[in-house]
PDB file of N, CA and C in Angstrom:
ATOM      1  N   UNK A   1     112.572 -47.647 115.028  1.00 67.00           N
ATOM      2  CA  UNK A   1     113.986 -47.600 115.342  1.00 67.00           C
ATOM      3  C   UNK A   1     114.485 -46.162 115.423  1.00 67.00           C
ATOM      4  N   UNK A   2     113.980 -45.298 114.545  1.00 73.00           N
ATOM      5  CA  UNK A   2     114.398 -43.896 114.552  1.00 73.00           C
ATOM      6  C   UNK A   2     113.948 -43.193 115.822  1.00 73.00           C
ATOM      7  N   UNK A   3     112.738 -43.527 116.299  1.00 73.00           N
ATOM      8  CA  UNK A   3     112.245 -42.935 117.541  1.00 73.00           C
ATOM      9  C   UNK A   3     113.098 -43.377 118.714  1.00 73.00           C
ATOM     10  N   UNK A   4     113.524 -44.643 118.716  1.00 82.00           N
ATOM     11  CA  UNK A   4     114.381 -45.143 119.782  1.00 82.00           C
ATOM     12  C   UNK A   4     115.706 -44.394 119.808  1.00 82.00           C
ATOM     13  N   UNK A   5     116.290 -44.147 118.648  1.00 86.00           N
ATOM     14  CA  UNK A   5     117.557 -43.415 118.574  1.00 86.00           C
ATOM     15  C   UNK A   5     117.371 -41.977 119.062  1.00 86.00           C
ATOM     16  N   UNK A   6     116.248 -41.373 118.728  1.00 85.00           N
ATOM     17  CA  UNK A   6     115.988 -40.005 119.184  1.00 85.00           C
ATOM     18  C   UNK A   6     115.845 -39.936 120.692  1.00 85.00           C
ATOM     19  N   UNK A   7     115.132 -40.901 121.245  1.00 88.00           N
ATOM     20  CA  UNK A   7     114.974 -40.926 122.703  1.00 88.00           C
ATOM     21  C   UNK A   7     116.280 -41.257 123.401  1.00 88.00           C
ATOM     22  N   UNK A   8     117.133 -42.037 122.755  1.00 92.00           N
ATOM     23  CA  UNK A   8     118.444 -42.329 123.319  1.00 92.00           C
ATOM     24  C   UNK A   8     119.303 -41.067 123.362  1.00 92.00           C
ATOM     25  N   UNK A   9     119.225 -40.248 122.330  1.00 92.00           N
ATOM     26  CA  UNK A   9     119.954 -38.972 122.323  1.00 92.00           C
ATOM     27  C   UNK A   9     119.451 -38.072 123.456  1.00 92.00           C
ATOM     28  N   UNK A  10     118.146 -38.012 123.636  1.00 92.00           N
ATOM     29  CA  UNK A  10     117.586 -37.195 124.712  1.00 92.00           C
ATOM     30  C   UNK A  10     118.018 -37.719 126.076  1.00 92.00           C
ATOM     31  N   UNK A  11     118.074 -39.007 126.225  1.00 92.00           N
ATOM     32  CA  UNK A  11     118.488 -39.598 127.490  1.00 92.00           C
ATOM     33  C   UNK A  11     119.966 -39.339 127.761  1.00 92.00           C
ATOM     34  N   UNK A  12     120.789 -39.455 126.729  1.00 94.00           N
ATOM     35  CA  UNK A  12     122.223 -39.225 126.902  1.00 94.00           C
ATOM     36  C   UNK A  12     122.554 -37.749 127.136  1.00 94.00           C
ATOM     37  N   UNK A  13     121.675 -36.851 126.698  1.00 94.00           N
ATOM     38  CA  UNK A  13     121.904 -35.420 126.896  1.00 94.00           C
ATOM     39  C   UNK A  13     121.394 -34.930 128.251  1.00 94.00           C
ATOM     40  N   UNK A  14     120.800 -35.808 129.034  1.00 94.00           N
ATOM     41  CA  UNK A  14     120.264 -35.405 130.332  1.00 94.00           C
ATOM     42  C   UNK A  14     121.337 -34.854 131.289  1.00 94.00           C
ATOM     43  N   UNK A  15     122.529 -35.464 131.397  1.00 94.00           N
ATOM     44  CA  UNK A  15     123.548 -34.863 132.264  1.00 94.00           C
ATOM     45  C   UNK A  15     123.981 -33.475 131.787  1.00 94.00           C
ATOM     46  N   UNK A  16     124.010 -33.266 130.496  1.00 92.00           N
ATOM     47  CA  UNK A  16     124.331 -31.963 129.935  1.00 92.00           C
ATOM     48  C   UNK A  16     123.314 -30.918 130.387  1.00 92.00           C
ATOM     49  N   UNK A  17     122.038 -31.269 130.317  1.00 93.00           N
ATOM     50  CA  UNK A  17     120.984 -30.351 130.749  1.00 93.00           C
ATOM     51  C   UNK A  17     121.034 -30.127 132.251  1.00 93.00           C
ATOM     52  N   UNK A  18     121.362 -31.163 133.003  1.00 94.00           N
ATOM     53  CA  UNK A  18     121.461 -31.005 134.459  1.00 94.00           C
ATOM     54  C   UNK A  18     122.585 -30.036 134.820  1.00 94.00           C
ATOM     55  N   UNK A  19     123.713 -30.148 134.152  1.00 92.00           N
ATOM     56  CA  UNK A  19     124.811 -29.211 134.404  1.00 92.00           C
ATOM     57  C   UNK A  19     124.441 -27.793 133.980  1.00 92.00           C
ATOM     58  N   UNK A  20     123.693 -27.671 132.901  1.00 91.00           N
ATOM     59  CA  UNK A  20     123.281 -26.340 132.430  1.00 91.00           C
ATOM     60  C   UNK A  20     122.362 -25.665 133.432  1.00 91.00           C
ATOM     61  N   UNK A  21     121.568 -26.428 134.135  1.00 91.00           N
ATOM     62  CA  UNK A  21     120.648 -25.855 135.118  1.00 91.00           C
ATOM     63  C   UNK A  21     121.358 -25.568 136.431  1.00 91.00           C
ATOM     64  N   UNK A  22     122.263 -26.426 136.835  1.00 91.00           N
ATOM     65  CA  UNK A  22     122.850 -26.356 138.174  1.00 91.00           C
ATOM     66  C   UNK A  22     124.055 -25.422 138.271  1.00 91.00           C
ATOM     67  N   UNK A  23     124.847 -25.320 137.228  1.00 88.00           N
ATOM     68  CA  UNK A  23     126.075 -24.516 137.318  1.00 88.00           C
ATOM     69  C   UNK A  23     125.767 -23.046 137.565  1.00 88.00           C
ATOM     70  N   UNK A  24     126.405 -22.458 138.569  1.00 86.00           N
ATOM     71  CA  UNK A  24     126.202 -21.025 138.818  1.00 86.00           C
ATOM     72  C   UNK A  24     127.075 -20.176 137.895  1.00 86.00           C
ATOM     73  N   UNK A  25     126.677 -18.935 137.720  1.00 83.00           N
ATOM     74  CA  UNK A  25     127.442 -18.020 136.869  1.00 83.00           C
ATOM     75  C   UNK A  25     128.753 -17.621 137.532  1.00 83.00           C
ATOM     76  N   UNK A  26     128.751 -17.505 138.845  1.00 82.00           N
ATOM     77  CA  UNK A  26     129.954 -17.155 139.582  1.00 82.00           C
ATOM     78  C   UNK A  26     130.115 -18.157 140.716  1.00 82.00           C
ATOM     79  N   UNK A  27     131.042 -19.061 140.539  1.00 83.00           N
ATOM     80  CA  UNK A  27     131.260 -20.114 141.528  1.00 83.00           C
ATOM     81  C   UNK A  27     131.763 -19.524 142.840  1.00 83.00           C
ATOM     82  N   UNK A  28     132.586 -18.505 142.753  1.00 83.00           N
ATOM     83  CA  UNK A  28     133.150 -17.911 143.961  1.00 83.00           C
ATOM     84  C   UNK A  28     132.065 -17.242 144.806  1.00 83.00           C
ATOM     85  N   UNK A  29     131.182 -16.510 144.168  1.00 82.00           N
ATOM     86  CA  UNK A  29     130.104 -15.837 144.894  1.00 82.00           C
ATOM     87  C   UNK A  29     129.169 -16.860 145.544  1.00 82.00           C
ATOM     88  N   UNK A  30     128.993 -17.998 144.896  1.00 82.00           N
ATOM     89  CA  UNK A  30     128.178 -19.069 145.463  1.00 82.00           C
ATOM     90  C   UNK A  30     128.813 -19.627 146.729  1.00 82.00           C
ATOM     91  N   UNK A  31     130.146 -19.646 146.770  1.00 86.00           N
ATOM     92  CA  UNK A  31     130.864 -20.145 147.934  1.00 86.00           C
ATOM     93  C   UNK A  31     131.017 -19.084 149.021  1.00 86.00           C
ATOM     94  N   UNK A  32     130.610 -17.848 148.729  1.00 86.00           N
ATOM     95  CA  UNK A  32     130.696 -16.784 149.710  1.00 86.00           C
ATOM     96  C   UNK A  32     131.945 -15.929 149.605  1.00 86.00           C
ATOM     97  N   UNK A  33     132.707 -16.092 148.547  1.00 86.00           N
ATOM     98  CA  UNK A  33     133.921 -15.312 148.334  1.00 86.00           C
ATOM     99  C   UNK A  33     133.598 -14.202 147.347  1.00 86.00           C
ATOM    100  N   UNK A  34     134.000 -12.986 147.661  1.00 80.00           N
ATOM    101  CA  UNK A  34     133.722 -11.851 146.777  1.00 80.00           C
ATOM    102  C   UNK A  34     134.845 -11.718 145.752  1.00 80.00           C
ATOM    103  N   UNK A  35     134.863 -12.608 144.784  1.00 80.00           N
ATOM    104  CA  UNK A  35     135.891 -12.595 143.746  1.00 80.00           C
ATOM    105  C   UNK A  35     135.226 -12.715 142.383  1.00 80.00           C
ATOM    106  N   UNK A  36     135.825 -12.126 141.358  1.00 81.00           N
ATOM    107  CA  UNK A  36     135.240 -12.242 140.020  1.00 81.00           C
ATOM    108  C   UNK A  36     135.492 -13.618 139.415  1.00 81.00           C
ATOM    109  N   UNK A  37     134.554 -14.067 138.620  1.00 79.00           N
ATOM    110  CA  UNK A  37     134.687 -15.323 137.887  1.00 79.00           C
ATOM    111  C   UNK A  37     134.552 -14.976 136.406  1.00 79.00           C
ATOM    112  N   UNK A  38     135.682 -14.721 135.770  1.00 79.00           N
ATOM    113  CA  UNK A  38     135.665 -14.202 134.405  1.00 79.00           C
ATOM    114  C   UNK A  38     135.258 -15.236 133.359  1.00 79.00           C
ATOM    115  N   UNK A  39     135.392 -16.498 133.666  1.00 80.00           N
ATOM    116  CA  UNK A  39     134.993 -17.505 132.694  1.00 80.00           C
ATOM    117  C   UNK A  39     133.657 -18.147 133.047  1.00 80.00           C
ATOM    118  N   UNK A  40     132.877 -17.516 133.897  1.00 77.00           N
ATOM    119  CA  UNK A  40     131.575 -18.058 134.296  1.00 77.00           C
ATOM    120  C   UNK A  40     130.595 -18.147 133.144  1.00 77.00           C
ATOM    121  N   UNK A  41     130.609 -17.150 132.257  1.00 81.00           N
ATOM    122  CA  UNK A  41     129.699 -17.163 131.113  1.00 81.00           C
ATOM    123  C   UNK A  41     129.996 -18.351 130.199  1.00 81.00           C
ATOM    124  N   UNK A  42     131.252 -18.611 129.957  1.00 85.00           N
ATOM    125  CA  UNK A  42     131.626 -19.730 129.099  1.00 85.00           C
ATOM    126  C   UNK A  42     131.229 -21.057 129.730  1.00 85.00           C
ATOM    127  N   UNK A  43     131.413 -21.175 131.051  1.00 85.00           N
ATOM    128  CA  UNK A  43     131.035 -22.415 131.725  1.00 85.00           C
ATOM    129  C   UNK A  43     129.537 -22.672 131.623  1.00 85.00           C
ATOM    130  N   UNK A  44     128.749 -21.618 131.651  1.00 87.00           N
ATOM    131  CA  UNK A  44     127.300 -21.782 131.537  1.00 87.00           C
ATOM    132  C   UNK A  44     126.902 -22.048 130.094  1.00 87.00           C
ATOM    133  N   UNK A  45     127.437 -21.273 129.170  1.00 88.00           N
ATOM    134  CA  UNK A  45     127.033 -21.400 127.765  1.00 88.00           C
ATOM    135  C   UNK A  45     127.450 -22.722 127.133  1.00 88.00           C
ATOM    136  N   UNK A  46     128.572 -23.270 127.554  1.00 91.00           N
ATOM    137  CA  UNK A  46     129.049 -24.503 126.942  1.00 91.00           C
ATOM    138  C   UNK A  46     128.109 -25.678 127.230  1.00 91.00           C
ATOM    139  N   UNK A  47     127.332 -25.575 128.296  1.00 92.00           N
ATOM    140  CA  UNK A  47     126.338 -26.606 128.595  1.00 92.00           C
ATOM    141  C   UNK A  47     124.928 -26.182 128.210  1.00 92.00           C
ATOM    142  N   UNK A  48     124.617 -24.899 128.352  1.00 92.00           N
ATOM    143  CA  UNK A  48     123.238 -24.438 128.145  1.00 92.00           C
ATOM    144  C   UNK A  48     122.835 -24.410 126.671  1.00 92.00           C
ATOM    145  N   UNK A  49     123.690 -23.938 125.807  1.00 92.00           N
ATOM    146  CA  UNK A  49     123.320 -23.817 124.392  1.00 92.00           C
ATOM    147  C   UNK A  49     123.031 -25.184 123.756  1.00 92.00           C
ATOM    148  N   UNK A  50     123.915 -26.182 123.914  1.00 94.00           N
ATOM    149  CA  UNK A  50     123.563 -27.490 123.345  1.00 94.00           C
ATOM    150  C   UNK A  50     122.316 -28.105 123.978  1.00 94.00           C
ATOM    151  N   UNK A  51     122.134 -27.904 125.285  1.00 94.00           N
ATOM    152  CA  UNK A  51     120.955 -28.469 125.950  1.00 94.00           C
ATOM    153  C   UNK A  51     119.675 -27.838 125.417  1.00 94.00           C
ATOM    154  N   UNK A  52     119.675 -26.522 125.244  1.00 94.00           N
ATOM    155  CA  UNK A  52     118.479 -25.853 124.707  1.00 94.00           C
ATOM    156  C   UNK A  52     118.217 -26.306 123.274  1.00 94.00           C
ATOM    157  N   UNK A  53     119.253 -26.441 122.482  1.00 94.00           N
ATOM    158  CA  UNK A  53     119.069 -26.883 121.096  1.00 94.00           C
ATOM    159  C   UNK A  53     118.568 -28.324 121.017  1.00 94.00           C
ATOM    160  N   UNK A  54     119.158 -29.210 121.791  1.00 94.00           N
ATOM    161  CA  UNK A  54     118.765 -30.617 121.752  1.00 94.00           C
ATOM    162  C   UNK A  54     117.335 -30.795 122.244  1.00 94.00           C
ATOM    163  N   UNK A  55     117.024 -30.207 123.397  1.00 95.00           N
ATOM    164  CA  UNK A  55     115.698 -30.425 123.966  1.00 95.00           C
ATOM    165  C   UNK A  55     114.631 -29.580 123.282  1.00 95.00           C
ATOM    166  N   UNK A  56     115.000 -28.448 122.711  1.00 94.00           N
ATOM    167  CA  UNK A  56     114.041 -27.684 121.913  1.00 94.00           C
ATOM    168  C   UNK A  56     113.664 -28.434 120.643  1.00 94.00           C
ATOM    169  N   UNK A  57     114.665 -28.997 119.975  1.00 93.00           N
ATOM    170  CA  UNK A  57     114.386 -29.807 118.787  1.00 93.00           C
ATOM    171  C   UNK A  57     113.619 -31.069 119.161  1.00 93.00           C
ATOM    172  N   UNK A  58     113.969 -31.661 120.301  1.00 92.00           N
ATOM    173  CA  UNK A  58     113.250 -32.847 120.760  1.00 92.00           C
ATOM    174  C   UNK A  58     111.789 -32.543 121.049  1.00 92.00           C
ATOM    175  N   UNK A  59     111.522 -31.384 121.639  1.00 92.00           N
ATOM    176  CA  UNK A  59     110.137 -30.992 121.927  1.00 92.00           C
ATOM    177  C   UNK A  59     109.358 -30.811 120.631  1.00 92.00           C
ATOM    178  N   UNK A  60     109.964 -30.166 119.667  1.00 92.00           N
ATOM    179  CA  UNK A  60     109.285 -29.927 118.391  1.00 92.00           C
ATOM    180  C   UNK A  60     109.032 -31.230 117.629  1.00 92.00           C
ATOM    181  N   UNK A  61     110.046 -32.065 117.543  1.00 89.00           N
ATOM    182  CA  UNK A  61     109.908 -33.308 116.786  1.00 89.00           C
ATOM    183  C   UNK A  61     108.965 -34.298 117.472  1.00 89.00           C
ATOM    184  N   UNK A  62     109.021 -34.376 118.786  1.00 88.00           N
ATOM    185  CA  UNK A  62     108.130 -35.297 119.492  1.00 88.00           C
ATOM    186  C   UNK A  62     106.683 -34.810 119.419  1.00 88.00           C
ATOM    187  N   UNK A  63     106.500 -33.503 119.456  1.00 89.00           N
ATOM    188  CA  UNK A  63     105.130 -32.979 119.362  1.00 89.00           C
ATOM    189  C   UNK A  63     104.534 -33.261 117.995  1.00 89.00           C
ATOM    190  N   UNK A  64     105.344 -33.186 116.975  1.00 88.00           N
ATOM    191  CA  UNK A  64     104.853 -33.429 115.611  1.00 88.00           C
ATOM    192  C   UNK A  64     104.518 -34.895 115.374  1.00 88.00           C
ATOM    193  N   UNK A  65     105.053 -35.797 116.212  1.00 83.00           N
ATOM    194  CA  UNK A  65     104.747 -37.223 116.052  1.00 83.00           C
ATOM    195  C   UNK A  65     103.280 -37.505 116.364  1.00 83.00           C
ATOM    196  N   UNK A  66     102.704 -36.770 117.313  1.00 79.00           N
ATOM    197  CA  UNK A  66     101.272 -36.782 117.499  1.00 79.00           C
ATOM    198  C   UNK A  66     100.673 -37.755 118.488  1.00 79.00           C
ATOM    199  N   UNK A  67     101.335 -38.811 118.857  1.00 86.00           N
ATOM    200  CA  UNK A  67     100.749 -39.747 119.809  1.00 86.00           C
ATOM    201  C   UNK A  67     100.856 -39.211 121.233  1.00 86.00           C
ATOM    202  N   UNK A  68     100.084 -39.806 122.116  1.00 89.00           N
ATOM    203  CA  UNK A  68     100.031 -39.309 123.495  1.00 89.00           C
ATOM    204  C   UNK A  68     101.394 -39.418 124.180  1.00 89.00           C
ATOM    205  N   UNK A  69     102.074 -40.537 124.017  1.00 89.00           N
ATOM    206  CA  UNK A  69     103.383 -40.710 124.621  1.00 89.00           C
ATOM    207  C   UNK A  69     104.362 -39.669 124.100  1.00 89.00           C
ATOM    208  N   UNK A  70     104.318 -39.428 122.799  1.00 88.00           N
ATOM    209  CA  UNK A  70     105.223 -38.450 122.201  1.00 88.00           C
ATOM    210  C   UNK A  70     104.904 -37.037 122.704  1.00 88.00           C
ATOM    211  N   UNK A  71     103.646 -36.752 122.931  1.00 92.00           N
ATOM    212  CA  UNK A  71     103.278 -35.433 123.464  1.00 92.00           C
ATOM    213  C   UNK A  71     103.810 -35.256 124.881  1.00 92.00           C
ATOM    214  N   UNK A  72     103.784 -36.322 125.680  1.00 92.00           N
ATOM    215  CA  UNK A  72     104.348 -36.251 127.031  1.00 92.00           C
ATOM    216  C   UNK A  72     105.859 -36.038 126.984  1.00 92.00           C
ATOM    217  N   UNK A  73     106.511 -36.715 126.069  1.00 91.00           N
ATOM    218  CA  UNK A  73     107.953 -36.521 125.888  1.00 91.00           C
ATOM    219  C   UNK A  73     108.226 -35.095 125.429  1.00 91.00           C
ATOM    220  N   UNK A  74     107.388 -34.576 124.556  1.00 92.00           N
ATOM    221  CA  UNK A  74     107.529 -33.208 124.080  1.00 92.00           C
ATOM    222  C   UNK A  74     107.400 -32.206 125.231  1.00 92.00           C
ATOM    223  N   UNK A  75     106.442 -32.423 126.088  1.00 94.00           N
ATOM    224  CA  UNK A  75     106.269 -31.544 127.245  1.00 94.00           C
ATOM    225  C   UNK A  75     107.479 -31.604 128.169  1.00 94.00           C
ATOM    226  N   UNK A  76     107.993 -32.789 128.384  1.00 94.00           N
ATOM    227  CA  UNK A  76     109.177 -32.945 129.237  1.00 94.00           C
ATOM    228  C   UNK A  76     110.392 -32.235 128.614  1.00 94.00           C
ATOM    229  N   UNK A  77     110.564 -32.377 127.320  1.00 94.00           N
ATOM    230  CA  UNK A  77     111.673 -31.698 126.639  1.00 94.00           C
ATOM    231  C   UNK A  77     111.523 -30.188 126.727  1.00 94.00           C
ATOM    232  N   UNK A  78     110.304 -29.703 126.581  1.00 94.00           N
ATOM    233  CA  UNK A  78     110.065 -28.265 126.670  1.00 94.00           C
ATOM    234  C   UNK A  78     110.380 -27.748 128.068  1.00 94.00           C
ATOM    235  N   UNK A  79     110.004 -28.483 129.085  1.00 95.00           N
ATOM    236  CA  UNK A  79     110.302 -28.083 130.464  1.00 95.00           C
ATOM    237  C   UNK A  79     111.806 -28.041 130.701  1.00 95.00           C
ATOM    238  N   UNK A  80     112.523 -29.036 130.206  1.00 94.00           N
ATOM    239  CA  UNK A  80     113.978 -29.064 130.384  1.00 94.00           C
ATOM    240  C   UNK A  80     114.633 -27.915 129.637  1.00 94.00           C
ATOM    241  N   UNK A  81     114.197 -27.649 128.416  1.00 94.00           N
ATOM    242  CA  UNK A  81     114.778 -26.550 127.633  1.00 94.00           C
ATOM    243  C   UNK A  81     114.507 -25.208 128.308  1.00 94.00           C
ATOM    244  N   UNK A  82     113.294 -25.018 128.802  1.00 94.00           N
ATOM    245  CA  UNK A  82     112.966 -23.747 129.462  1.00 94.00           C
ATOM    246  C   UNK A  82     113.645 -23.606 130.816  1.00 94.00           C
ATOM    247  N   UNK A  83     113.989 -24.709 131.451  1.00 94.00           N
ATOM    248  CA  UNK A  83     114.695 -24.639 132.735  1.00 94.00           C
ATOM    249  C   UNK A  83     116.140 -24.188 132.563  1.00 94.00           C
ATOM    250  N   UNK A  84     116.722 -24.460 131.404  1.00 92.00           N
ATOM    251  CA  UNK A  84     118.117 -24.068 131.181  1.00 92.00           C
ATOM    252  C   UNK A  84     118.263 -22.618 130.754  1.00 92.00           C
ATOM    253  N   UNK A  85     117.217 -22.039 130.199  1.00 91.00           N
ATOM    254  CA  UNK A  85     117.308 -20.687 129.640  1.00 91.00           C
ATOM    255  C   UNK A  85     117.600 -19.602 130.686  1.00 91.00           C
ATOM    256  N   UNK A  86     116.989 -19.578 131.883  1.00 91.00           N
ATOM    257  CA  UNK A  86     117.237 -18.469 132.812  1.00 91.00           C
ATOM    258  C   UNK A  86     118.672 -18.349 133.310  1.00 91.00           C
ATOM    259  N   UNK A  87     119.440 -19.406 133.246  1.00 88.00           N
ATOM    260  CA  UNK A  87     120.821 -19.347 133.719  1.00 88.00           C
ATOM    261  C   UNK A  87     121.707 -18.535 132.778  1.00 88.00           C
ATOM    262  N   UNK A  88     121.354 -18.448 131.509  1.00 88.00           N
ATOM    263  CA  UNK A  88     122.170 -17.707 130.536  1.00 88.00           C
ATOM    264  C   UNK A  88     122.157 -16.206 130.814  1.00 88.00           C
ATOM    265  N   UNK A  89     120.996 -15.556 130.997  1.00 90.00           N
ATOM    266  CA  UNK A  89     121.031 -14.122 131.318  1.00 90.00           C
ATOM    267  C   UNK A  89     121.713 -13.814 132.656  1.00 90.00           C
ATOM    268  N   UNK A  90     121.580 -14.724 133.612  1.00 87.00           N
ATOM    269  CA  UNK A  90     122.279 -14.524 134.890  1.00 87.00           C
ATOM    270  C   UNK A  90     123.786 -14.503 134.682  1.00 87.00           C
ATOM    271  N   UNK A  91     124.284 -15.411 133.853  1.00 85.00           N
ATOM    272  CA  UNK A  91     125.719 -15.458 133.578  1.00 85.00           C
ATOM    273  C   UNK A  91     126.165 -14.228 132.802  1.00 85.00           C
ATOM    274  N   UNK A  92     125.348 -13.762 131.863  1.00 87.00           N
ATOM    275  CA  UNK A  92     125.696 -12.556 131.106  1.00 87.00           C
ATOM    276  C   UNK A  92     125.707 -11.326 132.026  1.00 87.00           C
ATOM    277  N   UNK A  93     124.768 -11.260 132.932  1.00 86.00           N
ATOM    278  CA  UNK A  93     124.729 -10.145 133.888  1.00 86.00           C
ATOM    279  C   UNK A  93     125.957 -10.170 134.791  1.00 86.00           C
ATOM    280  N   UNK A  94     126.362 -11.340 135.208  1.00 82.00           N
ATOM    281  CA  UNK A  94     127.549 -11.474 136.059  1.00 82.00           C
ATOM    282  C   UNK A  94     128.804 -11.021 135.306  1.00 82.00           C
ATOM    283  N   UNK A  95     128.920 -11.401 134.040  1.00 82.00           N
ATOM    284  CA  UNK A  95     130.073 -10.976 133.245  1.00 82.00           C
ATOM    285  C   UNK A  95     130.050  -9.471 133.031  1.00 82.00           C
ATOM    286  N   UNK A  96     128.868  -8.899 132.751  1.00 84.00           N
ATOM    287  CA  UNK A  96     128.765  -7.442 132.583  1.00 84.00           C
ATOM    288  C   UNK A  96     129.150  -6.709 133.866  1.00 84.00           C
ATOM    289  N   UNK A  97     128.733  -7.249 135.003  1.00 82.00           N
ATOM    290  CA  UNK A  97     129.075  -6.614 136.279  1.00 82.00           C
ATOM    291  C   UNK A  97     130.581  -6.656 136.520  1.00 82.00           C
ATOM    292  N   UNK A  98     131.211  -7.784 136.205  1.00 78.00           N
ATOM    293  CA  UNK A  98     132.657  -7.887 136.378  1.00 78.00           C
ATOM    294  C   UNK A  98     133.407  -7.000 135.390  1.00 78.00           C
ATOM    295  N   UNK A  99     132.887  -6.869 134.172  1.00 80.00           N
ATOM    296  CA  UNK A  99     133.529  -6.012 133.170  1.00 80.00           C
ATOM    297  C   UNK A  99     133.389  -4.548 133.548  1.00 80.00           C
ATOM    298  N   UNK A 100     132.220  -4.162 134.036  1.00 79.00           N
ATOM    299  CA  UNK A 100     132.013  -2.768 134.451  1.00 79.00           C
ATOM    300  C   UNK A 100     132.898  -2.395 135.627  1.00 79.00           C
ATOM    301  N   UNK A 101     133.148  -3.348 136.518  1.00 75.00           N
ATOM    302  CA  UNK A 101     134.027  -3.091 137.670  1.00 75.00           C
ATOM    303  C   UNK A 101     135.499  -3.093 137.260  1.00 75.00           C
ATOM    304  N   UNK A 102     135.804  -3.481 136.033  1.00 78.00           N
ATOM    305  CA  UNK A 102     137.184  -3.493 135.548  1.00 78.00           C
ATOM    306  C   UNK A 102     137.953  -4.721 135.996  1.00 78.00           C
ATOM    307  N   UNK A 103     137.239  -5.732 136.480  1.00 75.00           N
ATOM    308  CA  UNK A 103     137.930  -6.929 136.985  1.00 75.00           C
ATOM    309  C   UNK A 103     138.223  -7.939 135.872  1.00 75.00           C
ATOM    310  N   UNK A 104     137.366  -7.957 134.866  1.00 75.00           N
ATOM    311  CA  UNK A 104     137.542  -8.892 133.753  1.00 75.00           C
ATOM    312  C   UNK A 104     137.639  -8.111 132.455  1.00 75.00           C
ATOM    313  N   UNK A 105     138.623  -8.434 131.616  1.00 71.00           N
ATOM    314  CA  UNK A 105     138.666  -7.768 130.317  1.00 71.00           C
ATOM    315  C   UNK A 105     137.495  -8.233 129.455  1.00 71.00           C
ATOM    316  N   UNK A 106     136.801  -7.299 128.825  1.00 58.00           N
ATOM    317  CA  UNK A 106     135.600  -7.643 128.087  1.00 58.00           C
ATOM    318  C   UNK A 106     135.832  -7.878 126.666  1.00 58.00           C
TER     319      UNK A 106
END
């Protein structure tokens, strides 16, 4: 029953992880407009941090369970957690660029 609840949490967190991967750091630049997006970092972090924590913990706990199915779930969780990580430095770089240009208060 505990494993079922854990997998249910991972399943329910899937949209959170999808948003963490898909959301751009600067929505305006993605649309082709040269405008600063001062809250882009917050939009990325609010989805990325919980997704990395949930799926990182899921990868660790599923791997420790030891069965083949759990190892596959662990690998999937690790892939999802690692897919969300690169978006965070991109968002931080975008905020630093906007702050250096004087467009966003830092």
